[in-house]
Amino acid sequence: MKAAKMLFCIINLGICILVFGLFIFKKDFTTPLVGVTVDKPKPVFSIKSLMVGSFQHEYEDWLGENFPLRSFFIKGYDQIIYSFGGTVNDIQPGKKEDLHGKMWLNGYLMYDIDASVLEQYKNDLNTINQYLISHNKKLCYMLSPNKSEIYSDSMPWNYKLIEKNTQKPAQARWKLRNLLTELEIPYLDTADIMFDLKKNGKYQPFPKTGIHWNRYGSSIALNMWIKFLNERGFQVPQIQAEFDESETPDKSDTDYRDLLNVYIHSKGELYPHVKFTLDMSKEPEVKIYAMTTSYHTAFMEMFLENDMPFSKYKRLYYNQYQSLLIRDQNGLSGDLWMNATPFDQIDYSEIIDYDIFVIEHNAGELPEAHIDFIRRFAEYINSLN
C-alpha cells in the first residue's frame, strides 16, 4: 500500500514538474480539441493593472486556457467519462456504440411545443398557405428525422429509463402532423421512411458516429421527396442512384465522433456513398425557396456532387447561412455557404417568384428561427391588405 501511494505521489509530482518546466521554457505540445477552447489573450503587464488586480485576474484566466499539455489532460478526462458511458460535449454513447446527442434525446422524450406558440404558428402558416394558393404556388412541409427516435433501441441507459416513464414521446412531431393535416398543408414525415430503411434497407440510414442521416438515408429521402412533389402536380425528374461502401466517411458520417475529444472511440462501420443521375424524361424546371436546417445540407451537397432535379433552389439555413443553386444550359452553379440576410431585411415578395415554398426542420423541435421567419412572412402578407 505504501509503495502504491509512493508511486502515485511520484507520478503526480513528475507531471507537475513537467508542466512547470514546459511553462518556464515556453514549450508546449498540443492535440486538437473541438468546442472546449476559449480564446483568452495574454494580458499586458502594467503597474496600474497590477495594483488594481486586473492583471492577476486576466493572467489567471489566460493561464487556465493555455498551460502546457492542457489539451492532453482534457482528452484524458473526456476519455474516462466517455468510457463509462458519460456525456462529453453533450454527446453520450448508447448501446451498439451509437452516439446520441443530448439535444436530440431531449427532443424525442421531453420537448413539447407551448400551446400559445403553436396556435400562433398555425395562424401564420394558414396565412402563408392561403396567400400562396391565391398565387397558384404551393407550400410543402418536410419533417426530417430524429436519430434518437429512429434508434430509440440504442439510446443510453438513463434515457431508456426516461422513455419507460414517458407516455407520449415525440410530442412535437405528432402535434405538427395534426396541425398540418388540419390546415391541409401537404407534408412528408421522413421518419416513416427511416423506420422502414432501418428494418429493410440495404444500409442503415444513420451512421453510428454521426447524428444526421447518411448519404444512403438522405438520398432515399430525396427520391421520396421528389415523388411527393410529383404526386402534387409538379414535374421533377427522379434520381437514379447507385450505392457503394467506403472506409472514407462523408463529413456528416462522423460529425459527432469528431466532437468527442477522446483518444479511443467507436470506428463506426463502412460508410455508404451515392452517385446519381437524373431521369431526363422530365426537364428540371421547378424552383424552390426553402427554410431549412442542417438535414437539408445533405440535399444541397448531393446536388453539387451529382446533379440537381430543380432549376433553382434557394435555401435558408436557420438564420445563419443561405444557399443558392441554379441549373441552366451552362450546368449547375451557386454557393452553399453565403452569409444570411437578417430576417428583417429579407425581401419576402421574392418568395412568390418560386413554385414551391418549403419548410423543413427536425421532428424533435420547432426551431425559434423558423417561428420567427414564418411570423415575419405572415406579417408581410398581412401588410399587403
Short mmCIF file of C-alpha atoms in Angstrom, two decimals:
data_model
loop_
_atom_site.label_atom_id
_atom_site.label_comp_id
_atom_site.label_asym_id
_atom_site.label_seq_id
_atom_site.Cartn_x
_atom_site.Cartn_y
_atom_site.Cartn_z
CA MET A 1 0.00 0.00 0.00
CA LYS A 2 2.83 2.38 0.85
CA ALA A 3 4.53 1.56 -2.44
CA ALA A 4 1.33 2.36 -4.35
CA LYS A 5 0.97 5.69 -2.53
CA MET A 6 4.60 6.49 -3.22
CA LEU A 7 4.20 5.66 -6.92
CA PHE A 8 1.07 7.84 -7.11
CA CYS A 9 2.89 10.77 -5.50
CA ILE A 10 5.91 10.37 -7.78
CA ILE A 11 3.70 10.32 -10.91
CA ASN A 12 1.76 13.41 -9.85
CA LEU A 13 4.91 15.26 -8.82
CA GLY A 14 6.53 14.34 -12.12
CA ILE A 15 3.57 15.69 -14.07
CA CYS A 16 3.64 18.96 -12.10
CA ILE A 17 7.38 19.36 -12.66
CA LEU A 18 6.95 18.61 -16.37
CA VAL A 19 4.16 21.17 -16.79
CA PHE A 20 6.09 23.77 -14.79
CA GLY A 21 9.26 23.15 -16.78
CA LEU A 22 7.46 23.44 -20.12
CA PHE A 23 5.85 26.66 -18.92
CA ILE A 24 9.16 28.18 -17.80
CA PHE A 25 10.88 27.32 -21.07
CA LYS A 26 7.81 28.37 -23.10
CA LYS A 27 7.36 24.96 -24.67
CA ASP A 28 4.01 23.36 -25.32
CA PHE A 29 2.66 20.33 -27.13
CA THR A 30 -0.99 20.22 -28.11
CA THR A 31 -3.54 17.88 -29.59
CA PRO A 32 -6.57 19.24 -31.45
CA LEU A 33 -9.69 19.99 -29.40
CA VAL A 34 -13.18 20.90 -30.53
CA GLY A 35 -15.54 23.12 -28.61
CA VAL A 36 -13.62 23.48 -25.33
CA THR A 37 -11.09 26.19 -26.10
CA VAL A 38 -11.78 29.82 -25.25
CA ASP A 39 -9.50 32.36 -26.87
CA LYS A 40 -8.07 34.35 -23.97
CA PRO A 41 -5.44 36.97 -24.90
CA LYS A 42 -2.34 37.12 -22.73
CA PRO A 43 -2.61 40.28 -20.59
CA VAL A 44 -0.11 43.09 -20.95
CA PHE A 45 1.67 43.90 -17.71
CA SER A 46 1.49 47.38 -16.23
CA ILE A 47 1.95 48.75 -12.73
CA LYS A 48 -1.59 50.12 -12.74
CA SER A 49 -3.20 46.81 -13.76
CA LEU A 50 -1.10 45.03 -11.12
CA MET A 51 -2.14 47.43 -8.37
CA VAL A 52 -5.87 47.22 -9.15
CA GLY A 53 -5.71 43.43 -9.52
CA SER A 54 -6.93 43.22 -13.12
CA PHE A 55 -3.59 41.84 -14.35
CA GLN A 56 -3.71 38.93 -11.88
CA HIS A 57 -7.29 38.14 -12.78
CA GLU A 58 -6.69 38.27 -16.55
CA TYR A 59 -3.46 36.28 -16.23
CA GLU A 60 -5.26 33.58 -14.27
CA ASP A 61 -7.92 33.34 -17.00
CA TRP A 62 -5.27 33.17 -19.72
CA LEU A 63 -3.19 30.54 -17.92
CA GLY A 64 -6.28 28.38 -17.33
CA GLU A 65 -6.70 28.05 -21.10
CA ASN A 66 -3.01 27.93 -22.09
CA PHE A 67 -0.98 25.94 -19.58
CA PRO A 68 1.24 23.25 -21.19
CA LEU A 69 -0.30 19.87 -22.05
CA ARG A 70 -3.81 21.17 -21.23
CA SER A 71 -5.33 19.58 -24.35
CA PHE A 72 -3.91 16.16 -23.44
CA PHE A 73 -5.35 16.35 -19.93
CA ILE A 74 -8.76 17.33 -21.30
CA LYS A 75 -8.77 14.42 -23.71
CA GLY A 76 -7.70 12.07 -20.93
CA TYR A 77 -10.52 13.29 -18.69
CA ASP A 78 -13.07 13.06 -21.53
CA GLN A 79 -11.84 9.56 -22.32
CA ILE A 80 -12.65 8.41 -18.79
CA ILE A 81 -16.14 9.98 -18.94
CA TYR A 82 -16.83 8.51 -22.38
CA SER A 83 -15.56 5.04 -21.47
CA PHE A 84 -18.07 4.85 -18.60
CA GLY A 85 -20.97 5.94 -20.80
CA GLY A 86 -20.98 9.56 -19.68
CA THR A 87 -21.72 12.74 -21.64
CA VAL A 88 -18.91 14.54 -23.48
CA ASN A 89 -19.72 17.79 -25.32
CA ASP A 90 -23.44 16.91 -24.96
CA ILE A 91 -22.80 13.58 -26.72
CA GLN A 92 -23.46 10.26 -24.99
CA PRO A 93 -22.72 6.74 -26.25
CA GLY A 94 -25.63 4.34 -26.23
CA LYS A 95 -25.98 0.67 -26.98
CA LYS A 96 -24.25 -0.83 -30.03
CA GLU A 97 -21.75 2.09 -29.87
CA ASP A 98 -24.34 4.51 -31.28
CA LEU A 99 -23.63 8.14 -30.44
CA HIS A 100 -26.63 10.22 -29.36
CA GLY A 101 -26.90 13.96 -28.81
CA LYS A 102 -28.45 15.34 -25.64
CA MET A 103 -30.46 17.90 -27.62
CA TRP A 104 -31.97 15.20 -29.85
CA LEU A 105 -32.62 12.84 -26.95
CA ASN A 106 -34.45 15.61 -25.13
CA GLY A 107 -36.28 16.48 -28.35
CA TYR A 108 -37.61 12.94 -28.59
CA LEU A 109 -38.51 12.40 -24.94
CA MET A 110 -39.06 15.78 -23.29
CA TYR A 111 -39.58 18.58 -25.80
CA ASP A 112 -43.07 19.92 -26.28
CA ILE A 113 -44.37 22.99 -28.08
CA ASP A 114 -46.06 25.66 -25.99
CA ALA A 115 -49.77 25.80 -26.85
CA SER A 116 -49.82 29.57 -27.45
CA VAL A 117 -46.71 29.36 -29.66
CA LEU A 118 -48.24 26.51 -31.66
CA GLU A 119 -51.52 28.40 -32.11
CA GLN A 120 -49.75 31.50 -33.42
CA TYR A 121 -47.59 29.36 -35.69
CA LYS A 122 -50.73 27.68 -37.00
CA ASN A 123 -52.33 31.05 -37.79
CA ASP A 124 -49.19 32.28 -39.55
CA LEU A 125 -48.91 29.08 -41.60
CA ASN A 126 -52.53 29.38 -42.63
CA THR A 127 -51.98 32.97 -43.75
CA ILE A 128 -48.97 31.93 -45.84
CA ASN A 129 -50.71 28.88 -47.28
CA GLN A 130 -53.78 30.82 -48.41
CA TYR A 131 -51.60 33.56 -49.90
CA LEU A 132 -49.54 31.06 -51.91
CA ILE A 133 -52.64 29.22 -53.09
CA SER A 134 -54.12 32.52 -54.31
CA HIS A 135 -50.97 33.00 -56.43
CA ASN A 136 -51.02 29.42 -57.75
CA LYS A 137 -48.00 28.50 -55.64
CA LYS A 138 -47.53 25.66 -53.14
CA LEU A 139 -46.49 25.37 -49.50
CA CYS A 140 -44.99 21.98 -48.65
CA TYR A 141 -43.62 20.79 -45.31
CA MET A 142 -40.89 18.27 -44.55
CA LEU A 143 -40.22 16.80 -41.12
CA SER A 144 -36.66 15.47 -41.07
CA PRO A 145 -35.96 12.51 -38.75
CA ASN A 146 -34.62 12.50 -35.22
CA LYS A 147 -31.97 9.79 -34.83
CA SER A 148 -32.89 9.31 -31.18
CA GLU A 149 -36.44 8.39 -32.19
CA ILE A 150 -35.43 6.14 -35.09
CA TYR A 151 -32.79 4.39 -32.96
CA SER A 152 -34.52 4.58 -29.59
CA ASP A 153 -33.47 0.96 -29.02
CA SER A 154 -29.83 2.09 -28.79
CA MET A 155 -30.36 5.14 -26.54
CA PRO A 156 -28.17 5.46 -23.42
CA TRP A 157 -29.50 3.59 -20.41
CA ASN A 158 -30.53 6.72 -18.48
CA TYR A 159 -32.71 7.87 -21.37
CA LYS A 160 -34.19 4.39 -21.72
CA LEU A 161 -35.42 4.82 -18.14
CA ILE A 162 -36.98 8.15 -19.07
CA GLU A 163 -38.61 6.55 -22.14
CA LYS A 164 -40.26 3.91 -19.96
CA ASN A 165 -41.92 6.67 -17.96
CA THR A 166 -42.89 8.80 -20.96
CA GLN A 167 -46.42 8.10 -22.17
CA LYS A 168 -46.18 10.04 -25.44
CA PRO A 169 -42.67 10.58 -26.81
CA ALA A 170 -42.10 12.63 -29.99
CA GLN A 171 -44.77 15.14 -28.93
CA ALA A 172 -43.59 17.82 -31.36
CA ARG A 173 -43.76 15.52 -34.39
CA TRP A 174 -47.32 14.40 -33.74
CA LYS A 175 -48.59 17.86 -32.89
CA LEU A 176 -47.12 19.27 -36.10
CA ARG A 177 -48.58 16.43 -38.16
CA ASN A 178 -52.02 17.12 -36.70
CA LEU A 179 -51.64 20.86 -37.33
CA LEU A 180 -50.59 20.36 -40.95
CA THR A 181 -53.42 17.90 -41.56
CA GLU A 182 -55.93 20.38 -40.14
CA LEU A 183 -54.61 23.18 -42.39
CA GLU A 184 -54.50 20.80 -45.38
CA ILE A 185 -50.83 21.60 -45.94
CA PRO A 186 -49.10 18.66 -47.67
CA TYR A 187 -46.21 17.27 -45.65
CA LEU A 188 -43.66 14.46 -45.82
CA ASP A 189 -42.70 12.91 -42.50
CA THR A 190 -39.36 11.28 -43.28
CA ALA A 191 -39.37 9.35 -40.00
CA ASP A 192 -41.70 6.86 -41.69
CA ILE A 193 -39.08 6.32 -44.41
CA MET A 194 -36.21 5.96 -41.92
CA PHE A 195 -38.05 3.38 -39.81
CA ASP A 196 -38.57 1.28 -42.94
CA LEU A 197 -34.92 1.66 -44.05
CA LYS A 198 -33.69 0.73 -40.60
CA LYS A 199 -35.61 -2.54 -40.85
CA ASN A 200 -35.47 -3.35 -44.56
CA GLY A 201 -32.90 -1.08 -46.22
CA LYS A 202 -29.68 -2.13 -47.93
CA TYR A 203 -27.78 0.00 -45.38
CA GLN A 204 -28.67 1.74 -42.16
CA PRO A 205 -29.92 5.31 -42.83
CA PHE A 206 -27.92 6.84 -39.96
CA PRO A 207 -24.24 6.36 -39.05
CA LYS A 208 -23.28 5.17 -35.60
CA THR A 209 -20.79 8.02 -35.26
CA GLY A 210 -22.98 10.88 -36.53
CA ILE A 211 -26.33 12.50 -35.79
CA HIS A 212 -27.54 13.32 -39.32
CA TRP A 213 -28.79 10.90 -41.94
CA ASN A 214 -26.03 9.46 -44.10
CA ARG A 215 -25.86 9.60 -47.91
CA TYR A 216 -28.00 6.47 -48.16
CA GLY A 217 -30.75 7.77 -45.88
CA SER A 218 -30.73 11.28 -47.34
CA SER A 219 -30.74 10.10 -50.99
CA ILE A 220 -33.70 7.78 -50.38
CA ALA A 221 -35.49 10.65 -48.61
CA LEU A 222 -34.70 12.93 -51.57
CA ASN A 223 -36.22 10.46 -54.01
CA MET A 224 -39.32 10.17 -51.83
CA TRP A 225 -39.48 13.97 -51.66
CA ILE A 226 -39.40 14.19 -55.46
CA LYS A 227 -42.13 11.55 -55.68
CA PHE A 228 -44.14 13.52 -53.09
CA LEU A 229 -43.89 16.69 -55.21
CA ASN A 230 -44.76 14.88 -58.44
CA GLU A 231 -47.88 13.43 -56.83
CA ARG A 232 -48.97 17.04 -56.26
CA GLY A 233 -48.75 18.06 -59.87
CA PHE A 234 -45.12 19.09 -60.30
CA GLN A 235 -42.73 17.72 -62.90
CA VAL A 236 -39.47 16.91 -61.09
CA PRO A 237 -37.01 14.36 -62.52
CA GLN A 238 -36.47 11.32 -60.30
CA ILE A 239 -32.93 10.44 -59.34
CA GLN A 240 -31.42 7.10 -60.30
CA ALA A 241 -28.96 6.26 -57.53
CA GLU A 242 -26.14 3.76 -57.19
CA PHE A 243 -24.56 2.97 -53.83
CA ASP A 244 -21.28 1.57 -52.63
CA GLU A 245 -19.41 1.40 -49.33
CA SER A 246 -16.17 3.03 -48.36
CA GLU A 247 -13.95 3.33 -45.31
CA THR A 248 -13.81 7.06 -46.05
CA PRO A 249 -16.68 8.85 -44.31
CA ASP A 250 -18.62 11.81 -45.55
CA LYS A 251 -18.27 14.66 -43.04
CA SER A 252 -21.81 14.09 -41.75
CA ASP A 253 -20.98 10.43 -41.02
CA THR A 254 -18.67 11.36 -38.15
CA ASP A 255 -19.94 14.78 -37.07
CA TYR A 256 -20.49 13.55 -33.51
CA ARG A 257 -17.38 11.39 -33.21
CA ASP A 258 -15.29 14.40 -34.22
CA LEU A 259 -16.66 16.38 -31.25
CA LEU A 260 -15.82 13.79 -28.60
CA ASN A 261 -12.22 14.88 -27.86
CA VAL A 262 -11.16 11.37 -26.83
CA TYR A 263 -8.29 9.11 -27.81
CA ILE A 264 -10.22 5.86 -28.35
CA HIS A 265 -13.72 5.69 -29.77
CA SER A 266 -16.01 3.70 -32.00
CA LYS A 267 -14.76 3.49 -35.56
CA GLY A 268 -18.30 3.10 -36.82
CA GLU A 269 -18.73 0.97 -39.91
CA LEU A 270 -18.29 1.18 -43.66
CA TYR A 271 -19.95 4.32 -44.97
CA PRO A 272 -22.44 4.27 -47.87
CA HIS A 273 -21.72 6.66 -50.72
CA VAL A 274 -24.10 7.58 -53.51
CA LYS A 275 -23.85 8.61 -57.13
CA PHE A 276 -26.97 9.51 -59.04
CA THR A 277 -28.16 10.72 -62.41
CA LEU A 278 -31.45 12.34 -63.35
CA ASP A 279 -34.24 10.74 -65.31
CA MET A 280 -34.27 13.33 -68.07
CA SER A 281 -37.69 12.37 -69.38
CA LYS A 282 -38.62 15.47 -67.41
CA GLU A 283 -36.67 18.71 -67.60
CA PRO A 284 -35.69 20.33 -64.26
CA GLU A 285 -37.98 23.35 -64.25
CA VAL A 286 -39.33 23.64 -60.69
CA LYS A 287 -37.98 26.44 -58.49
CA ILE A 288 -37.87 26.05 -54.70
CA TYR A 289 -37.46 28.53 -51.85
CA ALA A 290 -36.82 26.70 -48.57
CA MET A 291 -36.49 27.46 -44.86
CA THR A 292 -34.38 24.57 -43.57
CA THR A 293 -31.99 23.02 -41.06
CA SER A 294 -28.73 21.07 -41.18
CA TYR A 295 -30.55 17.98 -42.52
CA HIS A 296 -31.17 19.80 -45.80
CA THR A 297 -27.42 20.30 -46.21
CA ALA A 298 -27.13 16.72 -47.46
CA PHE A 299 -29.54 17.50 -50.31
CA MET A 300 -27.60 20.58 -51.36
CA GLU A 301 -24.25 18.77 -51.22
CA MET A 302 -25.58 15.86 -53.28
CA PHE A 303 -26.84 18.33 -55.89
CA LEU A 304 -23.36 19.76 -56.27
CA GLU A 305 -21.74 16.32 -56.28
CA ASN A 306 -24.15 14.85 -58.84
CA ASP A 307 -26.88 16.98 -60.41
CA MET A 308 -29.97 18.93 -59.33
CA PRO A 309 -33.53 17.99 -60.36
CA PHE A 310 -34.67 21.60 -59.89
CA SER A 311 -33.93 24.68 -61.97
CA LYS A 312 -33.37 26.91 -58.95
CA TYR A 313 -33.04 26.19 -55.24
CA LYS A 314 -32.71 28.94 -52.66
CA ARG A 315 -32.31 27.65 -49.16
CA LEU A 316 -32.08 29.40 -45.79
CA TYR A 317 -30.16 27.54 -43.08
CA TYR A 318 -31.91 28.81 -39.94
CA ASN A 319 -30.89 32.47 -39.68
CA GLN A 320 -27.18 31.64 -40.08
CA TYR A 321 -26.44 30.97 -43.75
CA GLN A 322 -28.14 30.77 -47.12
CA SER A 323 -27.55 28.77 -50.32
CA LEU A 324 -28.46 29.41 -53.92
CA LEU A 325 -28.06 26.82 -56.69
CA ILE A 326 -29.09 27.47 -60.31
CA ARG A 327 -29.25 24.87 -63.08
CA ASP A 328 -29.30 26.13 -66.67
CA GLN A 329 -27.82 25.30 -70.07
CA ASN A 330 -24.35 26.01 -68.67
CA GLY A 331 -24.74 23.44 -65.90
CA LEU A 332 -25.07 23.83 -62.15
CA SER A 333 -23.66 26.84 -60.32
CA GLY A 334 -24.05 28.52 -56.98
CA ASP A 335 -22.82 28.78 -53.42
CA LEU A 336 -23.80 26.68 -50.38
CA TRP A 337 -22.49 28.91 -47.61
CA MET A 338 -23.36 32.55 -48.14
CA ASN A 339 -23.90 34.93 -45.25
CA ALA A 340 -27.53 35.04 -44.20
CA THR A 341 -29.70 38.09 -44.74
CA PRO A 342 -31.27 39.20 -41.43
CA PHE A 343 -34.95 38.30 -41.35
CA ASP A 344 -36.00 41.94 -41.01
CA GLN A 345 -34.16 42.73 -44.27
CA ILE A 346 -35.43 39.82 -46.40
CA ASP A 347 -37.49 40.65 -49.47
CA TYR A 348 -40.47 38.37 -48.76
CA SER A 349 -42.06 39.30 -52.08
CA GLU A 350 -39.29 37.24 -53.72
CA ILE A 351 -40.80 34.00 -52.44
CA ILE A 352 -43.73 34.32 -54.83
CA ASP A 353 -41.26 34.03 -57.74
CA TYR A 354 -40.68 30.38 -56.78
CA ASP A 355 -43.03 27.47 -57.46
CA ILE A 356 -42.82 25.88 -54.02
CA PHE A 357 -42.13 27.29 -50.57
CA VAL A 358 -40.67 24.52 -48.40
CA ILE A 359 -40.41 24.43 -44.63
CA GLU A 360 -38.09 21.72 -43.29
CA HIS A 361 -36.96 21.07 -39.76
CA ASN A 362 -36.22 18.18 -37.45
CA ALA A 363 -39.17 16.36 -35.95
CA GLY A 364 -37.69 16.79 -32.48
CA GLU A 365 -38.26 20.55 -32.27
CA LEU A 366 -39.85 23.62 -33.78
CA PRO A 367 -36.84 25.95 -34.17
CA GLU A 368 -37.05 29.56 -33.00
CA ALA A 369 -35.61 30.70 -36.33
CA HIS A 370 -38.46 29.02 -38.20
CA ILE A 371 -41.08 30.53 -35.91
CA ASP A 372 -39.55 33.98 -36.43
CA PHE A 373 -39.30 33.62 -40.21
CA ILE A 374 -42.88 32.36 -40.60
CA ARG A 375 -44.16 35.16 -38.36
CA ARG A 376 -42.37 37.81 -40.42
CA PHE A 377 -43.55 36.31 -43.71
CA ALA A 378 -47.15 36.29 -42.43
CA GLU A 379 -46.80 39.89 -41.25
CA TYR A 380 -45.58 40.89 -44.71
CA ILE A 381 -48.63 39.21 -46.29
CA ASN A 382 -50.99 40.93 -43.85
CA SER A 383 -49.36 44.28 -44.64
CA LEU A 384 -50.46 43.89 -48.27
CA ASN A 385 -54.13 44.06 -47.31
#
